[in-house]
Amino acid sequence: MSQYAYYPGCSITVNNRAYDTSTRAVCQSLGIDLVELKDWNCCGATAYMAVRELAAFVLSARNLALTEQQGQQEMLTVCNACYMNLNKTNRYMAEEPKLREQIGAALAAGGASYSGSVKVRHLLDVLVNEVGCEAIQARATRKLEGLKVACYYGCQLSRPYPTFDDAEQPSTMDRLLEAVGATAVPYPMKAKCCGGMVMSTSEEVALKLVKGLLQCALDSGADIIATACPLCQVNLEGYQGRVSARFGSKLNIPVVYFTQLVGLALGLTRQQVDLGRELVSADRALAAYV
Amino acid sequence: MAKALTQTELSQVFLDRIYGLPEGEKVKLCLQCGTCSGSCPTSAYMDYTPREIIASLRAGMLDRVLKSNTMWMCTSCYSCTVRCPAGIRFTDVMYELKRLAIAYHLHSRFARAPALSRAFMSVVGRYGRSAEAELMVRLNLATNPLELLRLAPMGVKLLARGRMPILPERIEGRESLRRMLAWVEANDDAHAAQEVV
């Protein structure tokens, strides 16, 4: 059984518990041992970097240091922003001696150290490249046949580092969901931006981006959007009313986490994948699979 | 503190800060092809597009950019970074522009994005974690309190689905984290603004 230090990230624990719950349930079902990183802190997200560069790197580095200290080699996360920030910190520490020295000194001031040994993985990478689509297909007791899914990857999963998927046209989620019986519709906007935190600061601009993403998913014939990022989920789901009001067209489509769909296919219950917390109900789209 | 800078010297400080980023010198290789602006999902809403920012940076006119809305439209989608034929990590440049605008108080007092960043830094510094409810309250109290009324219905909906905890989560190692961040404040002068005449 493979073991990972699990880094849930703030967004998951704060307002996206369904992603956390369904991640744990899917991993348990597939024999992936998640050991939650003890005392993890915020990765810095996008906002911290806008004020302090070094401190933002130190925030991520503390988590990498904790992973080493707790005897783990690999860290697993499910949030795109956490994934990118932790990877970026790892890379910049390896490439920039001065930065590595400064981060090391800051960690030391708080009684920690980091040698650079931790590998950061996204759950999507682990499911497709470690467990494998074929193995998951073999375990799927409830095929998602007939479900048309728009797989939405967002930005920071594959940019700036296309570690396990294409930077602009990723396909891992499509392959994973196809393996469990769903139809991944062609979704050209799959890695375009949802606006991220700009939704909280310049809503008018972000609404236009979300409108484009929702319209494209509906035009592609999707019943549901699957995401791999908690912020994307909130932006795509929570603002559908405002997008519809602003642009005068009814844009209504449920947005769930890819882990919830994989979980259902693995035979998990609605409760185990924590469906029911959506703002746009997924009940009708998923009625045949729960 | 060193002697006050003239505007010309300040332009050089801005440039040096950008060249000092990891791979920052690559900005000098910009061929003004505009791939960054064409790839950017929000460039249409920026006062200056990414390509124009590099042009103004090299012309010593970065202060205009820093006073504009430009970098606050950047969503950190990294499309420009992965496409730039010169290998410029433009998203990192945008972050530096944000830091400069904040350090030199060049943005409007009521601008939401800098207020959000400051509130976020304060919340994470105290708890070690983000705390959505407090963040939104602080952001809007600092910029436009009426906005809280407009956001309230969404907050209530999230609350009803167990998606808006009122109380923050705190890490155990807050003191250790505080010492790390204090070390940065004391030893890293990259964010310190110099006096300008």
Tab-separated table of C-alpha atoms in Angstrom:
chain	number	residue	atom	x	y	z
A	1	MET	CA	0.000	0.000	0.000
A	2	SER	CA	1.397	3.370	-0.978
A	3	GLN	CA	1.493	6.024	1.706
A	4	TYR	CA	1.372	9.793	1.348
A	5	ALA	CA	1.462	12.768	3.662
A	6	TYR	CA	-1.944	14.289	2.944
A	7	TYR	CA	-2.073	18.059	2.713
A	8	PRO	CA	-5.765	19.075	2.532
A	9	GLY	CA	-5.241	22.849	2.384
A	10	CYS	CA	-7.399	25.591	3.897
A	11	SER	CA	-9.951	25.859	1.128
A	12	ILE	CA	-10.862	22.193	1.519
A	13	THR	CA	-11.297	22.323	5.267
A	14	VAL	CA	-13.035	25.691	5.234
A	15	ASN	CA	-15.708	25.539	2.565
A	16	ASN	CA	-15.139	22.523	0.388
A	17	ARG	CA	-15.401	19.600	2.786
A	18	ALA	CA	-16.999	17.435	0.131
A	19	TYR	CA	-13.656	17.373	-1.694
A	20	ASP	CA	-11.833	16.304	1.468
A	21	THR	CA	-14.415	13.668	2.396
A	22	SER	CA	-14.620	12.186	-1.095
A	23	THR	CA	-10.817	12.209	-1.468
A	24	ARG	CA	-10.366	10.243	1.748
A	25	ALA	CA	-13.132	7.805	0.777
A	26	VAL	CA	-11.764	7.185	-2.730
A	27	CYS	CA	-8.218	6.701	-1.426
A	28	GLN	CA	-9.391	4.278	1.229
A	29	SER	CA	-11.346	2.355	-1.342
A	30	LEU	CA	-8.281	2.082	-3.617
A	31	GLY	CA	-5.797	1.230	-0.873
A	32	ILE	CA	-3.975	4.575	-0.915
A	33	ASP	CA	-2.894	5.328	2.636
A	34	LEU	CA	-3.321	9.028	3.428
A	35	VAL	CA	-1.692	10.217	6.639
A	36	GLU	CA	-2.763	13.792	7.232
A	37	LEU	CA	0.261	16.035	7.668
A	38	LYS	CA	0.289	17.069	11.303
A	39	ASP	CA	-0.036	20.795	11.958
A	40	TRP	CA	0.078	21.846	8.312
A	41	ASN	CA	-0.344	25.546	7.593
A	42	CYS	CA	-1.649	27.644	4.694
A	43	CYS	CA	0.452	27.358	1.501
A	44	GLY	CA	0.238	31.129	0.962
A	45	ALA	CA	-2.316	30.860	-1.877
A	46	THR	CA	-2.096	33.730	-4.346
A	47	ALA	CA	-2.707	36.570	-1.919
A	48	TYR	CA	0.345	36.253	0.322
A	49	MET	CA	2.732	36.366	-2.638
A	50	ALA	CA	1.278	39.756	-3.586
A	51	VAL	CA	2.688	41.323	-0.419
A	52	ARG	CA	5.724	39.281	0.604
A	53	GLU	CA	7.615	36.926	-1.678
A	54	LEU	CA	10.028	35.323	0.768
A	55	ALA	CA	7.426	34.870	3.501
A	56	ALA	CA	5.079	33.200	1.009
A	57	PHE	CA	7.806	30.689	0.154
A	58	VAL	CA	8.487	30.145	3.862
A	59	LEU	CA	4.824	29.243	4.438
A	60	SER	CA	4.991	26.487	1.828
A	61	ALA	CA	8.449	25.403	2.966
A	62	ARG	CA	7.230	24.853	6.531
A	63	ASN	CA	4.832	22.221	5.201
A	64	LEU	CA	7.580	20.530	3.198
A	65	ALA	CA	9.778	20.575	6.325
A	66	LEU	CA	6.979	18.992	8.378
A	67	THR	CA	6.603	16.263	5.755
A	68	GLU	CA	10.294	15.376	6.053
A	69	GLN	CA	10.158	15.576	9.829
A	70	GLN	CA	7.168	13.235	9.901
A	71	GLY	CA	9.119	10.696	7.871
A	72	GLN	CA	7.245	10.929	4.562
A	73	GLN	CA	8.781	11.138	1.087
A	74	GLU	CA	5.727	12.192	-0.868
A	75	MET	CA	3.034	14.701	-0.174
A	76	LEU	CA	-0.404	14.454	-1.743
A	77	THR	CA	-2.683	17.407	-2.237
A	78	VAL	CA	-5.943	17.973	-4.088
A	79	CYS	CA	-6.038	21.758	-4.369
A	80	ASN	CA	-4.510	23.243	-7.523
A	81	ALA	CA	-3.167	26.310	-5.761
A	82	CYS	CA	-1.583	24.322	-2.930
A	83	TYR	CA	-0.110	21.931	-5.488
A	84	MET	CA	1.425	24.739	-7.508
A	85	ASN	CA	2.723	26.694	-4.511
A	86	LEU	CA	4.347	23.684	-2.877
A	87	ASN	CA	5.922	22.620	-6.187
A	88	LYS	CA	7.073	26.129	-6.959
A	89	THR	CA	8.726	26.445	-3.559
A	90	ASN	CA	10.479	23.121	-4.072
A	91	ARG	CA	11.737	24.181	-7.500
A	92	TYR	CA	12.823	27.687	-6.553
A	93	MET	CA	14.656	26.329	-3.514
A	94	ALA	CA	16.502	23.901	-5.781
A	95	GLU	CA	17.296	26.510	-8.463
A	96	GLU	CA	18.059	29.630	-6.417
A	97	PRO	CA	20.842	29.279	-3.826
A	98	LYS	CA	20.154	32.644	-2.188
A	99	LEU	CA	16.467	31.912	-1.809
A	100	ARG	CA	17.249	28.454	-0.418
A	101	GLU	CA	19.574	30.001	2.155
A	102	GLN	CA	17.021	32.624	3.204
A	103	ILE	CA	14.174	30.140	3.471
A	104	GLY	CA	16.440	27.817	5.444
A	105	ALA	CA	17.314	30.592	7.884
A	106	ALA	CA	13.663	31.537	8.362
A	107	LEU	CA	12.693	27.912	8.993
A	108	ALA	CA	15.570	27.586	11.462
A	109	ALA	CA	14.284	30.618	13.380
A	110	GLY	CA	11.143	28.564	14.024
A	111	GLY	CA	13.051	25.373	14.787
A	112	ALA	CA	12.541	23.595	11.422
A	113	SER	CA	14.681	22.548	8.483
A	114	TYR	CA	14.099	21.248	4.979
A	115	SER	CA	16.580	19.416	2.753
A	116	GLY	CA	14.479	19.480	-0.429
A	117	SER	CA	13.614	15.780	-0.545
A	118	VAL	CA	9.811	15.860	-0.676
A	119	LYS	CA	7.927	15.143	-3.881
A	120	VAL	CA	4.565	16.882	-4.162
A	121	ARG	CA	1.810	15.027	-6.029
A	122	HIS	CA	-1.746	15.859	-7.030
A	123	LEU	CA	-4.361	13.172	-6.418
A	124	LEU	CA	-5.252	13.138	-10.114
A	125	ASP	CA	-1.626	12.250	-10.925
A	126	VAL	CA	-1.557	9.490	-8.312
A	127	LEU	CA	-4.855	7.966	-9.462
A	128	VAL	CA	-3.931	7.920	-13.151
A	129	ASN	CA	-0.190	7.269	-12.971
A	130	GLU	CA	0.221	5.171	-9.815
A	131	VAL	CA	-3.043	3.277	-9.409
A	132	GLY	CA	-3.800	3.419	-13.134
A	133	CYS	CA	-7.016	3.825	-15.110
A	134	GLU	CA	-7.219	0.097	-15.862
A	135	ALA	CA	-7.051	-0.872	-12.207
A	136	ILE	CA	-9.684	1.707	-11.326
A	137	GLN	CA	-11.855	0.537	-14.209
A	138	ALA	CA	-11.630	-2.999	-12.843
A	139	ARG	CA	-12.756	-1.783	-9.419
A	140	ALA	CA	-15.690	0.238	-10.728
A	141	THR	CA	-18.837	-1.576	-9.704
A	142	ARG	CA	-21.215	1.147	-10.812
A	143	LYS	CA	-20.265	2.436	-14.244
A	144	LEU	CA	-21.221	6.047	-14.931
A	145	GLU	CA	-22.657	5.114	-18.314
A	146	GLY	CA	-24.587	7.888	-19.996
A	147	LEU	CA	-23.163	10.657	-17.825
A	148	LYS	CA	-21.736	13.455	-19.946
A	149	VAL	CA	-19.022	15.275	-18.061
A	150	ALA	CA	-17.091	18.437	-18.878
A	151	CYS	CA	-13.708	17.898	-17.201
A	152	TYR	CA	-12.484	21.217	-15.887
A	153	TYR	CA	-8.861	21.373	-14.769
A	154	GLY	CA	-8.397	25.068	-14.070
A	155	CYS	CA	-4.971	26.664	-14.213
A	156	GLN	CA	-2.471	25.749	-11.591
A	157	LEU	CA	-2.751	21.990	-11.919
A	158	SER	CA	-0.658	22.065	-15.098
A	159	ARG	CA	0.678	25.613	-15.198
A	160	PRO	CA	3.340	26.777	-14.909
A	161	TYR	CA	4.567	23.196	-14.347
A	162	PRO	CA	3.139	20.552	-16.657
A	163	THR	CA	4.443	17.867	-14.287
A	164	PHE	CA	2.037	15.119	-15.263
A	165	ASP	CA	-0.254	16.619	-17.880
A	166	ASP	CA	-0.289	19.039	-20.785
A	167	ALA	CA	-0.116	22.715	-19.782
A	168	GLU	CA	-3.026	23.748	-21.984
A	169	GLN	CA	-4.933	20.631	-23.021
A	170	PRO	CA	-4.700	18.265	-20.059
A	171	SER	CA	-6.391	14.885	-20.358
A	172	THR	CA	-5.850	12.864	-17.162
A	173	MET	CA	-9.301	13.585	-15.724
A	174	ASP	CA	-10.957	12.773	-19.057
A	175	ARG	CA	-9.186	9.400	-19.148
A	176	LEU	CA	-9.995	8.657	-15.512
A	177	LEU	CA	-13.699	9.414	-15.840
A	178	GLU	CA	-13.929	7.586	-19.175
A	179	ALA	CA	-12.380	4.578	-17.443
A	180	VAL	CA	-15.277	4.492	-14.983
A	181	GLY	CA	-17.851	4.666	-17.756
A	182	ALA	CA	-18.620	8.369	-18.106
A	183	THR	CA	-18.387	10.260	-21.387
A	184	ALA	CA	-15.902	13.111	-21.224
A	185	VAL	CA	-17.308	15.629	-23.696
A	186	PRO	CA	-14.863	17.719	-25.736
A	187	TYR	CA	-14.410	20.819	-23.572
A	188	PRO	CA	-12.060	23.305	-25.225
A	189	MET	CA	-12.058	25.617	-22.163
A	190	LYS	CA	-10.930	22.822	-19.832
A	191	ALA	CA	-7.808	24.643	-18.648
A	192	LYS	CA	-8.935	28.256	-19.022
A	193	CYS	CA	-9.135	30.487	-15.985
A	194	CYS	CA	-12.185	30.887	-13.695
A	195	GLY	CA	-10.902	34.198	-12.354
A	196	GLY	CA	-9.544	32.782	-9.125
A	197	MET	CA	-9.451	35.348	-6.338
A	198	VAL	CA	-10.265	38.122	-8.828
A	199	MET	CA	-13.888	37.044	-8.206
A	200	SER	CA	-13.551	38.645	-4.759
A	201	THR	CA	-11.816	41.788	-5.977
A	202	SER	CA	-13.137	42.534	-9.501
A	203	GLU	CA	-16.285	40.482	-9.737
A	204	GLU	CA	-17.393	41.960	-13.050
A	205	VAL	CA	-14.267	40.638	-14.779
A	206	ALA	CA	-14.379	37.194	-13.193
A	207	LEU	CA	-18.090	36.788	-14.006
A	208	LYS	CA	-17.243	37.112	-17.699
A	209	LEU	CA	-14.671	34.341	-17.410
A	210	VAL	CA	-17.101	32.075	-15.543
A	211	LYS	CA	-19.822	32.814	-18.089
A	212	GLY	CA	-17.538	31.610	-20.889
A	213	LEU	CA	-16.695	28.410	-19.026
A	214	LEU	CA	-20.333	27.574	-18.194
A	215	GLN	CA	-21.572	28.394	-21.685
A	216	CYS	CA	-18.865	26.224	-23.246
A	217	ALA	CA	-19.744	23.283	-20.989
A	218	LEU	CA	-23.446	23.578	-21.860
A	219	ASP	CA	-22.656	23.944	-25.568
A	220	SER	CA	-20.563	20.770	-25.331
A	221	GLY	CA	-23.656	18.910	-24.140
A	222	ALA	CA	-22.378	18.229	-20.626
A	223	ASP	CA	-24.759	17.212	-17.816
A	224	ILE	CA	-22.261	18.133	-15.147
A	225	ILE	CA	-18.871	19.779	-14.674
A	226	ALA	CA	-16.162	17.930	-12.750
A	227	THR	CA	-13.383	19.982	-11.168
A	228	ALA	CA	-10.059	19.305	-9.486
A	229	CYS	CA	-9.784	22.623	-7.648
A	230	PRO	CA	-11.819	23.984	-4.726
A	231	LEU	CA	-11.642	27.620	-5.809
A	232	CYS	CA	-12.762	26.737	-9.336
A	233	GLN	CA	-15.659	24.805	-7.828
A	234	VAL	CA	-16.874	27.795	-5.804
A	235	ASN	CA	-16.465	30.243	-8.667
A	236	LEU	CA	-18.208	28.026	-11.221
A	237	GLU	CA	-21.018	26.931	-8.923
A	238	GLY	CA	-21.620	29.790	-6.530
A	239	TYR	CA	-21.886	32.517	-9.129
A	240	GLN	CA	-24.263	30.908	-11.636
A	241	GLY	CA	-27.139	33.060	-10.421
A	242	ARG	CA	-25.156	36.240	-10.869
A	243	VAL	CA	-23.823	35.181	-14.244
A	244	SER	CA	-27.367	34.448	-15.414
A	245	ALA	CA	-28.658	37.756	-14.047
A	246	ARG	CA	-25.769	39.725	-15.503
A	247	PHE	CA	-25.828	38.193	-18.984
A	248	GLY	CA	-29.527	37.480	-19.246
A	249	SER	CA	-29.206	33.819	-20.126
A	250	LYS	CA	-30.034	30.895	-17.878
A	251	LEU	CA	-26.798	29.052	-17.203
A	252	ASN	CA	-27.481	26.188	-14.869
A	253	ILE	CA	-25.223	23.166	-14.478
A	254	PRO	CA	-24.031	21.255	-11.392
A	255	VAL	CA	-20.326	21.370	-10.533
A	256	VAL	CA	-18.840	18.551	-8.453
A	257	TYR	CA	-15.380	17.222	-7.649
A	258	PHE	CA	-13.942	14.482	-9.842
A	259	THR	CA	-13.418	12.468	-6.647
A	260	GLN	CA	-17.167	12.423	-6.026
A	261	LEU	CA	-17.785	10.879	-9.445
A	262	VAL	CA	-14.942	8.362	-9.111
A	263	GLY	CA	-16.254	7.476	-5.649
A	264	LEU	CA	-19.766	6.783	-6.939
A	265	ALA	CA	-18.313	4.542	-9.651
A	266	LEU	CA	-16.363	2.655	-7.005
A	267	GLY	CA	-19.665	1.882	-5.328
A	268	LEU	CA	-19.463	4.473	-2.561
A	269	THR	CA	-22.687	5.995	-1.290
A	270	ARG	CA	-23.941	9.545	-1.722
A	271	GLN	CA	-22.964	10.199	1.918
A	272	GLN	CA	-19.486	8.730	1.513
A	273	VAL	CA	-18.711	11.128	-1.352
A	274	ASP	CA	-20.505	13.923	0.511
A	275	LEU	CA	-22.998	14.911	-2.165
A	276	GLY	CA	-25.677	17.352	-1.021
A	277	ARG	CA	-23.473	20.331	-0.162
A	278	GLU	CA	-23.789	21.773	-3.661
A	279	LEU	CA	-25.373	25.139	-4.272
A	280	VAL	CA	-26.585	23.856	-7.661
A	281	SER	CA	-28.014	20.430	-6.941
A	282	ALA	CA	-26.364	17.485	-8.676
A	283	ASP	CA	-29.233	15.176	-7.703
A	284	ARG	CA	-30.923	15.050	-11.083
A	285	ALA	CA	-27.722	14.620	-13.088
A	286	LEU	CA	-26.509	11.840	-10.790
A	287	ALA	CA	-29.868	10.187	-10.024
A	288	ALA	CA	-28.947	7.029	-11.942
A	289	TYR	CA	-25.662	6.538	-10.082
A	290	VAL	CA	-26.417	7.017	-6.384
B	1	MET	CA	17.286	54.802	6.058
B	2	ALA	CA	19.303	55.773	2.981
B	3	LYS	CA	18.842	59.180	1.379
B	4	ALA	CA	15.600	59.849	-0.420
B	5	LEU	CA	15.436	58.669	-4.018
B	6	THR	CA	14.679	60.820	-7.036
B	7	GLN	CA	12.038	59.591	-9.461
B	8	THR	CA	14.767	58.475	-11.877
B	9	GLU	CA	16.501	56.497	-9.142
B	10	LEU	CA	13.169	54.995	-8.156
B	11	SER	CA	12.643	53.765	-11.729
B	12	GLN	CA	15.985	52.005	-11.446
B	13	VAL	CA	14.927	50.456	-8.113
B	14	PHE	CA	11.784	49.080	-9.766
B	15	LEU	CA	13.825	47.654	-12.639
B	16	ASP	CA	16.389	46.111	-10.313
B	17	ARG	CA	13.650	44.440	-8.339
B	18	ILE	CA	12.246	42.825	-11.473
B	19	TYR	CA	15.672	41.795	-12.777
B	20	GLY	CA	16.375	40.357	-9.323
B	21	LEU	CA	13.497	37.849	-9.541
B	22	PRO	CA	14.348	34.225	-10.351
B	23	GLU	CA	15.128	34.353	-14.117
B	24	GLY	CA	14.108	38.032	-13.930
B	25	GLU	CA	16.838	39.141	-16.356
B	26	LYS	CA	14.945	37.324	-19.104
B	27	VAL	CA	12.673	40.371	-19.287
B	28	LYS	CA	15.516	41.902	-21.319
B	29	LEU	CA	14.919	39.251	-23.997
B	30	CYS	CA	11.310	40.327	-24.639
B	31	LEU	CA	10.662	40.597	-28.374
B	32	GLN	CA	7.346	42.408	-27.974
B	33	CYS	CA	5.500	39.643	-29.798
B	34	GLY	CA	2.391	40.038	-27.626
B	35	THR	CA	1.871	36.331	-26.954
B	36	CYS	CA	1.469	37.171	-23.261
B	37	SER	CA	-1.281	39.718	-23.906
B	38	GLY	CA	-3.031	37.420	-26.357
B	39	SER	CA	-2.931	34.529	-23.889
B	40	CYS	CA	-4.075	36.545	-20.892
B	41	PRO	CA	-7.741	35.974	-19.937
B	42	THR	CA	-8.027	39.445	-18.397
B	43	SER	CA	-5.777	41.642	-20.555
B	44	ALA	CA	-8.869	43.203	-22.141
B	45	TYR	CA	-9.690	44.710	-18.735
B	46	MET	CA	-6.186	45.975	-17.985
B	47	ASP	CA	-5.098	49.608	-18.405
B	48	TYR	CA	-1.808	48.249	-19.768
B	49	THR	CA	-1.491	44.783	-21.294
B	50	PRO	CA	1.417	42.519	-20.322
B	51	ARG	CA	3.320	43.380	-23.508
B	52	GLU	CA	2.869	47.089	-22.792
B	53	ILE	CA	4.073	46.589	-19.241
B	54	ILE	CA	7.401	45.239	-20.441
B	55	ALA	CA	7.704	48.108	-22.904
B	56	SER	CA	7.030	50.692	-20.202
B	57	LEU	CA	9.325	48.917	-17.791
B	58	ARG	CA	12.193	49.173	-20.253
B	59	ALA	CA	11.331	52.805	-21.000
B	60	GLY	CA	11.566	53.664	-17.288
B	61	MET	CA	7.839	54.440	-17.097
B	62	LEU	CA	6.840	51.704	-14.735
B	63	ASP	CA	5.318	54.150	-12.238
B	64	ARG	CA	2.351	54.626	-14.587
B	65	VAL	CA	1.758	50.896	-14.640
B	66	LEU	CA	2.062	50.627	-10.876
B	67	LYS	CA	-0.650	53.251	-10.386
B	68	SER	CA	-2.993	51.427	-12.766
B	69	ASN	CA	-5.357	48.491	-12.283
B	70	THR	CA	-3.198	46.227	-14.445
B	71	MET	CA	-1.501	43.807	-12.097
B	72	TRP	CA	-4.588	43.507	-9.915
B	73	MET	CA	-6.386	41.918	-12.867
B	74	CYS	CA	-3.821	39.105	-12.973
B	75	THR	CA	-5.428	35.856	-11.817
B	76	SER	CA	-2.125	33.891	-11.674
B	77	CYS	CA	-3.296	31.529	-14.420
B	78	TYR	CA	0.293	31.306	-15.751
B	79	SER	CA	-0.832	31.180	-19.408
B	80	CYS	CA	1.669	33.912	-20.334
B	81	THR	CA	4.468	32.131	-18.469
B	82	VAL	CA	4.040	28.811	-20.269
B	83	ARG	CA	3.722	30.439	-23.698
B	84	CYS	CA	6.409	33.159	-23.635
B	85	PRO	CA	8.944	32.334	-26.360
B	86	ALA	CA	11.641	34.221	-24.431
B	87	GLY	CA	11.044	32.220	-21.247
B	88	ILE	CA	9.917	35.242	-19.228
B	89	ARG	CA	8.047	34.195	-16.110
B	90	PHE	CA	5.585	37.002	-16.465
B	91	THR	CA	3.273	35.885	-13.668
B	92	ASP	CA	6.193	36.370	-11.287
B	93	VAL	CA	6.684	39.863	-12.732
B	94	MET	CA	3.010	40.613	-12.026
B	95	TYR	CA	3.510	39.549	-8.405
B	96	GLU	CA	6.503	41.875	-8.118
B	97	LEU	CA	4.400	44.733	-9.524
B	98	LYS	CA	1.758	44.009	-6.900
B	99	ARG	CA	4.381	44.061	-4.156
B	100	LEU	CA	5.861	47.335	-5.430
B	101	ALA	CA	2.437	49.006	-5.662
B	102	ILE	CA	1.695	47.973	-2.080
B	103	ALA	CA	5.150	48.876	-0.707
B	104	TYR	CA	5.089	52.335	-2.326
B	105	HIS	CA	1.360	52.944	-1.661
B	106	LEU	CA	0.662	53.534	-5.327
B	107	HIS	CA	-2.781	51.929	-5.465
B	108	SER	CA	-6.066	53.595	-4.542
B	109	ARG	CA	-6.968	53.444	-0.865
B	110	PHE	CA	-10.163	51.569	-1.581
B	111	ALA	CA	-8.701	49.085	-4.061
B	112	ARG	CA	-9.986	45.658	-3.131
B	113	ALA	CA	-7.140	43.394	-4.256
B	114	PRO	CA	-4.388	44.989	-2.133
B	115	ALA	CA	-6.797	45.082	0.827
B	116	LEU	CA	-7.544	41.397	0.362
B	117	SER	CA	-3.842	40.533	0.231
B	118	ARG	CA	-3.127	42.465	3.424
B	119	ALA	CA	-6.089	40.921	5.236
B	120	PHE	CA	-5.010	37.468	4.073
B	121	MET	CA	-1.486	38.038	5.344
B	122	SER	CA	-2.791	39.114	8.717
B	123	VAL	CA	-5.172	36.148	9.043
B	124	VAL	CA	-2.593	33.552	8.000
B	125	GLY	CA	0.073	35.136	10.192
B	126	ARG	CA	-2.143	34.815	13.269
B	127	TYR	CA	-3.800	31.428	12.716
B	128	GLY	CA	-1.458	29.653	10.310
B	129	ARG	CA	-4.559	29.003	8.188
B	130	SER	CA	-6.890	31.020	6.039
B	131	ALA	CA	-10.271	31.923	7.539
B	132	GLU	CA	-12.786	32.766	4.839
B	133	ALA	CA	-15.435	34.482	6.967
B	134	GLU	CA	-13.000	36.821	8.707
B	135	LEU	CA	-11.209	37.500	5.438
B	136	MET	CA	-14.369	38.631	3.671
B	137	VAL	CA	-15.448	40.796	6.622
B	138	ARG	CA	-12.039	42.477	6.849
B	139	LEU	CA	-11.766	42.997	3.096
B	140	ASN	CA	-15.143	44.682	2.882
B	141	LEU	CA	-14.839	46.731	6.060
B	142	ALA	CA	-11.608	48.134	4.620
B	143	THR	CA	-13.043	48.904	1.194
B	144	ASN	CA	-16.848	49.041	1.027
B	145	PRO	CA	-18.873	47.787	4.020
B	146	LEU	CA	-22.108	47.817	1.993
B	147	GLU	CA	-20.670	45.004	-0.072
B	148	LEU	CA	-21.158	42.720	2.949
B	149	LEU	CA	-24.919	43.056	2.557
B	150	ARG	CA	-24.704	42.048	-1.084
B	151	LEU	CA	-22.548	39.013	-0.227
B	152	ALA	CA	-24.691	37.936	2.734
B	153	PRO	CA	-27.131	35.686	0.805
B	154	MET	CA	-24.279	33.581	-0.587
B	155	GLY	CA	-22.708	33.382	2.877
B	156	VAL	CA	-25.992	32.132	4.325
B	157	LYS	CA	-26.360	29.499	1.589
B	158	LEU	CA	-22.834	28.232	2.214
B	159	LEU	CA	-23.446	28.260	5.967
B	160	ALA	CA	-26.579	26.154	5.521
B	161	ARG	CA	-24.519	23.520	3.695
B	162	GLY	CA	-21.742	23.440	6.253
B	163	ARG	CA	-19.429	25.386	3.977
B	164	MET	CA	-18.835	28.606	5.935
B	165	PRO	CA	-17.335	28.051	9.382
B	166	ILE	CA	-17.493	31.183	11.516
B	167	LEU	CA	-14.535	30.378	13.732
B	168	PRO	CA	-11.020	30.067	12.306
B	169	GLU	CA	-8.941	26.913	12.470
B	170	ARG	CA	-5.612	27.427	14.185
B	171	ILE	CA	-2.389	25.466	13.920
B	172	GLU	CA	-0.485	24.278	17.008
B	173	GLY	CA	2.820	25.708	15.847
B	174	ARG	CA	1.676	29.341	15.737
B	175	GLU	CA	4.652	30.510	17.793
B	176	SER	CA	7.108	28.690	15.555
B	177	LEU	CA	5.453	30.147	12.454
B	178	ARG	CA	5.450	33.612	14.017
B	179	ARG	CA	9.215	33.352	14.553
B	180	MET	CA	9.755	32.299	10.926
B	181	LEU	CA	7.739	35.240	9.616
B	182	ALA	CA	9.452	37.601	12.075
B	183	TRP	CA	12.814	36.453	10.726
B	184	VAL	CA	11.664	37.407	7.223
B	185	GLU	CA	10.473	40.846	8.347
B	186	ALA	CA	13.773	41.513	10.102
B	187	ASN	CA	16.160	40.134	7.498
B	188	ASP	CA	14.565	40.481	4.089
B	189	ASP	CA	14.678	44.073	2.894
B	190	ALA	CA	13.235	43.255	-0.547
B	191	HIS	CA	9.817	44.532	0.492
B	192	ALA	CA	11.053	47.662	2.281
B	193	ALA	CA	10.090	50.854	0.449
B	194	GLN	CA	12.720	53.568	0.175
B	195	GLU	CA	11.939	57.218	0.742
B	196	VAL	CA	11.154	59.163	-2.422
B	197	VAL	CA	11.586	62.916	-2.868
